[in-house]
């Protein structure tokens, strides 16, 4: 596979990639459902896997941005979260 960094995904490949990404997120939610509420106070623990799935779902636009843009900074998401703290 001889692809350079300057090449973008074709339109059909890009839409297939996005559909596959969304399917993986849905499967992740099925495998790692939200925890049931208990009688204890506070929010129940969600676990690392569910937190990762939610993060990938919430930041889908930023993660998939490389499909249509050539010059996407590597640390865009991380940089924005550092400044939010």
Short mmCIF file of N, CA and C in Angstrom, two decimals:
data_model
loop_
_atom_site.label_atom_id
_atom_site.label_comp_id
_atom_site.label_asym_id
_atom_site.label_seq_id
_atom_site.Cartn_x
_atom_site.Cartn_y
_atom_site.Cartn_z
N UNK A 1 0.84 -1.17 0.00
CA UNK A 1 0.00 0.00 0.00
C UNK A 1 0.89 1.24 0.00
N UNK A 2 1.04 1.87 -1.13
CA UNK A 2 1.91 3.04 -1.25
C UNK A 2 1.09 4.32 -1.24
N UNK A 3 0.69 4.75 -0.06
CA UNK A 3 -0.06 5.99 0.06
C UNK A 3 0.81 7.02 0.74
N UNK A 4 0.74 8.23 0.28
CA UNK A 4 1.49 9.30 0.92
C UNK A 4 0.60 9.97 1.95
N UNK A 5 1.20 10.78 2.80
CA UNK A 5 0.46 11.46 3.85
C UNK A 5 -0.46 12.53 3.27
N UNK A 6 -0.19 12.97 2.04
CA UNK A 6 -1.00 14.03 1.44
C UNK A 6 -2.29 13.53 0.81
N UNK A 7 -2.45 12.23 0.65
CA UNK A 7 -3.66 11.70 0.02
C UNK A 7 -4.80 11.63 1.02
N UNK A 8 -6.00 11.93 0.54
CA UNK A 8 -7.20 11.83 1.36
C UNK A 8 -7.96 10.58 0.97
N UNK A 9 -8.82 10.13 1.85
CA UNK A 9 -9.66 8.98 1.52
C UNK A 9 -10.66 9.36 0.44
N UNK A 10 -10.96 8.42 -0.43
CA UNK A 10 -11.98 8.67 -1.45
C UNK A 10 -13.33 8.80 -0.77
N UNK A 11 -14.28 9.41 -1.45
CA UNK A 11 -15.61 9.66 -0.86
C UNK A 11 -16.28 8.37 -0.39
N UNK A 12 -16.25 7.33 -1.19
CA UNK A 12 -16.86 6.06 -0.82
C UNK A 12 -16.16 5.41 0.36
N UNK A 13 -14.84 5.45 0.36
CA UNK A 13 -14.07 4.88 1.46
C UNK A 13 -14.29 5.66 2.74
N UNK A 14 -14.40 6.98 2.63
CA UNK A 14 -14.62 7.81 3.81
C UNK A 14 -15.96 7.50 4.46
N UNK A 15 -17.01 7.37 3.65
CA UNK A 15 -18.33 7.08 4.22
C UNK A 15 -18.36 5.68 4.82
N UNK A 16 -17.68 4.72 4.19
CA UNK A 16 -17.60 3.37 4.76
C UNK A 16 -16.85 3.38 6.09
N UNK A 17 -15.80 4.17 6.16
CA UNK A 17 -15.01 4.28 7.39
C UNK A 17 -15.85 4.87 8.52
N UNK A 18 -16.62 5.91 8.22
CA UNK A 18 -17.47 6.54 9.23
C UNK A 18 -18.55 5.58 9.70
N UNK A 19 -19.16 4.85 8.78
CA UNK A 19 -20.20 3.87 9.15
C UNK A 19 -19.59 2.79 10.04
N UNK A 20 -18.42 2.30 9.70
CA UNK A 20 -17.76 1.27 10.51
C UNK A 20 -17.42 1.82 11.89
N UNK A 21 -16.96 3.05 11.96
CA UNK A 21 -16.64 3.70 13.24
C UNK A 21 -17.89 3.75 14.13
N UNK A 22 -19.01 4.15 13.56
CA UNK A 22 -20.26 4.23 14.33
C UNK A 22 -20.73 2.85 14.77
N UNK A 23 -20.54 1.83 13.92
CA UNK A 23 -20.91 0.46 14.30
C UNK A 23 -20.07 -0.02 15.48
N UNK A 24 -18.79 0.29 15.47
CA UNK A 24 -17.91 -0.11 16.57
C UNK A 24 -18.33 0.56 17.87
N UNK A 25 -18.70 1.84 17.79
CA UNK A 25 -19.17 2.56 18.98
C UNK A 25 -20.44 1.91 19.52
N UNK A 26 -21.38 1.57 18.63
CA UNK A 26 -22.63 0.91 19.06
C UNK A 26 -22.34 -0.44 19.72
N UNK A 27 -21.43 -1.21 19.13
CA UNK A 27 -21.06 -2.50 19.73
C UNK A 27 -20.44 -2.30 21.10
N UNK A 28 -19.64 -1.27 21.23
CA UNK A 28 -19.01 -0.98 22.51
C UNK A 28 -20.03 -0.67 23.59
N UNK A 29 -21.07 0.09 23.22
CA UNK A 29 -22.14 0.39 24.18
C UNK A 29 -22.92 -0.87 24.56
N UNK A 30 -23.11 -1.80 23.60
CA UNK A 30 -23.81 -3.05 23.91
C UNK A 30 -23.00 -3.91 24.87
N UNK A 31 -21.70 -4.00 24.62
CA UNK A 31 -20.84 -4.83 25.46
C UNK A 31 -20.64 -4.20 26.84
N UNK A 32 -20.59 -2.88 26.90
CA UNK A 32 -20.35 -2.16 28.15
C UNK A 32 -21.52 -1.21 28.44
N UNK A 33 -22.64 -1.73 28.90
CA UNK A 33 -23.81 -0.86 29.14
C UNK A 33 -23.59 0.04 30.36
N UNK A 34 -24.45 1.04 30.46
CA UNK A 34 -24.40 1.92 31.62
C UNK A 34 -24.69 1.11 32.88
N UNK A 35 -23.97 1.36 33.97
CA UNK A 35 -24.24 0.63 35.20
C UNK A 35 -25.60 1.01 35.77
N UNK A 36 -26.23 0.04 36.44
CA UNK A 36 -27.53 0.30 37.04
C UNK A 36 -27.36 1.11 38.32
N UNK A 37 -28.35 1.93 38.60
CA UNK A 37 -28.31 2.73 39.82
C UNK A 37 -28.45 1.82 41.03
N UNK A 38 -27.71 2.13 42.05
CA UNK A 38 -27.79 1.37 43.29
C UNK A 38 -28.40 2.26 44.37
N UNK A 39 -28.59 1.69 45.53
CA UNK A 39 -29.15 2.45 46.64
C UNK A 39 -28.14 3.45 47.21
N UNK A 40 -26.88 3.30 46.83
CA UNK A 40 -25.84 4.20 47.33
C UNK A 40 -25.98 5.58 46.69
N UNK A 41 -25.46 6.56 47.38
CA UNK A 41 -25.47 7.93 46.85
C UNK A 41 -24.39 8.09 45.78
N UNK A 42 -24.60 9.04 44.92
CA UNK A 42 -23.60 9.36 43.90
C UNK A 42 -23.79 8.57 42.62
N UNK A 43 -22.94 8.90 41.68
CA UNK A 43 -22.99 8.25 40.37
C UNK A 43 -22.27 6.91 40.43
N UNK A 44 -22.86 5.86 39.86
CA UNK A 44 -22.16 4.55 39.86
C UNK A 44 -20.94 4.59 38.94
N UNK A 45 -19.93 3.80 39.26
CA UNK A 45 -18.72 3.75 38.45
C UNK A 45 -19.04 3.16 37.08
N UNK A 46 -18.43 3.76 36.06
CA UNK A 46 -18.71 3.32 34.69
C UNK A 46 -17.63 2.40 34.14
N UNK A 47 -16.46 2.44 34.65
CA UNK A 47 -15.39 1.60 34.15
C UNK A 47 -14.61 2.28 33.04
N UNK A 48 -13.40 1.82 32.84
CA UNK A 48 -12.51 2.44 31.85
C UNK A 48 -13.00 2.25 30.42
N UNK A 49 -13.53 1.06 30.12
CA UNK A 49 -13.99 0.79 28.75
C UNK A 49 -15.15 1.70 28.36
N UNK A 50 -16.12 1.85 29.24
CA UNK A 50 -17.26 2.70 28.93
C UNK A 50 -16.84 4.16 28.83
N UNK A 51 -15.93 4.59 29.68
CA UNK A 51 -15.43 5.96 29.58
C UNK A 51 -14.74 6.21 28.24
N UNK A 52 -13.97 5.24 27.78
CA UNK A 52 -13.30 5.37 26.48
C UNK A 52 -14.31 5.42 25.35
N UNK A 53 -15.30 4.57 25.39
CA UNK A 53 -16.34 4.56 24.34
C UNK A 53 -17.07 5.89 24.31
N UNK A 54 -17.43 6.41 25.48
CA UNK A 54 -18.12 7.70 25.53
C UNK A 54 -17.23 8.81 24.99
N UNK A 55 -15.95 8.75 25.30
CA UNK A 55 -15.02 9.77 24.82
C UNK A 55 -14.89 9.70 23.30
N UNK A 56 -14.78 8.50 22.75
CA UNK A 56 -14.69 8.34 21.30
C UNK A 56 -15.97 8.79 20.61
N UNK A 57 -17.11 8.58 21.26
CA UNK A 57 -18.39 9.00 20.71
C UNK A 57 -18.54 10.52 20.79
N UNK A 58 -18.17 11.10 21.91
CA UNK A 58 -18.32 12.55 22.09
C UNK A 58 -17.37 13.35 21.20
N UNK A 59 -16.21 12.80 20.90
CA UNK A 59 -15.21 13.52 20.10
C UNK A 59 -15.11 12.97 18.68
N UNK A 60 -16.20 12.39 18.19
CA UNK A 60 -16.20 11.75 16.86
C UNK A 60 -15.79 12.73 15.76
N UNK A 61 -16.28 13.94 15.81
CA UNK A 61 -15.98 14.92 14.75
C UNK A 61 -14.48 15.21 14.71
N UNK A 62 -13.89 15.42 15.89
CA UNK A 62 -12.47 15.72 15.94
C UNK A 62 -11.63 14.52 15.53
N UNK A 63 -12.05 13.33 15.92
CA UNK A 63 -11.29 12.11 15.62
C UNK A 63 -11.33 11.81 14.12
N UNK A 64 -12.48 11.99 13.50
CA UNK A 64 -12.63 11.66 12.08
C UNK A 64 -12.29 12.84 11.16
N UNK A 65 -11.80 13.91 11.71
CA UNK A 65 -11.50 15.10 10.93
C UNK A 65 -10.42 14.86 9.88
N UNK A 66 -9.53 13.91 10.14
CA UNK A 66 -8.43 13.64 9.20
C UNK A 66 -8.93 13.12 7.85
N UNK A 67 -10.16 12.65 7.78
CA UNK A 67 -10.68 12.09 6.54
C UNK A 67 -10.78 13.17 5.46
N UNK A 68 -11.22 14.36 5.84
CA UNK A 68 -11.46 15.42 4.86
C UNK A 68 -10.41 16.52 4.87
N UNK A 69 -9.55 16.55 5.87
CA UNK A 69 -8.54 17.61 5.96
C UNK A 69 -7.15 17.02 5.94
N UNK A 70 -6.25 17.72 5.29
CA UNK A 70 -4.88 17.22 5.19
C UNK A 70 -4.03 17.56 6.42
N UNK A 71 -4.15 18.74 6.92
CA UNK A 71 -3.27 19.21 7.99
C UNK A 71 -4.00 19.28 9.31
N UNK A 72 -4.24 18.14 9.91
CA UNK A 72 -4.91 18.08 11.20
C UNK A 72 -3.84 17.95 12.27
N UNK A 73 -3.79 18.89 13.22
CA UNK A 73 -2.81 18.77 14.30
C UNK A 73 -3.05 17.51 15.11
N UNK A 74 -1.98 16.84 15.49
CA UNK A 74 -2.09 15.57 16.19
C UNK A 74 -2.72 15.72 17.57
N UNK A 75 -2.42 16.77 18.28
CA UNK A 75 -2.86 16.91 19.66
C UNK A 75 -4.02 17.89 19.83
N UNK A 76 -4.87 18.04 18.84
CA UNK A 76 -5.96 19.00 18.92
C UNK A 76 -6.87 18.73 20.11
N UNK A 77 -7.33 17.50 20.28
CA UNK A 77 -8.25 17.16 21.35
C UNK A 77 -7.56 17.32 22.70
N UNK A 78 -6.37 16.80 22.80
CA UNK A 78 -5.64 16.86 24.06
C UNK A 78 -5.37 18.31 24.46
N UNK A 79 -4.97 19.12 23.51
CA UNK A 79 -4.66 20.52 23.80
C UNK A 79 -5.89 21.26 24.32
N UNK A 80 -7.05 21.03 23.71
CA UNK A 80 -8.26 21.73 24.14
C UNK A 80 -8.67 21.30 25.54
N UNK A 81 -8.46 20.03 25.88
CA UNK A 81 -8.85 19.56 27.21
C UNK A 81 -7.89 20.05 28.29
N UNK A 82 -6.64 20.24 27.94
CA UNK A 82 -5.69 20.75 28.93
C UNK A 82 -6.09 22.17 29.34
N UNK A 83 -6.52 22.97 28.39
CA UNK A 83 -6.89 24.34 28.70
C UNK A 83 -8.24 24.44 29.41
N UNK A 84 -9.07 23.41 29.32
CA UNK A 84 -10.36 23.43 30.02
C UNK A 84 -10.19 23.20 31.51
N UNK A 85 -9.09 22.56 31.92
CA UNK A 85 -8.87 22.27 33.34
C UNK A 85 -8.55 23.52 34.03
#
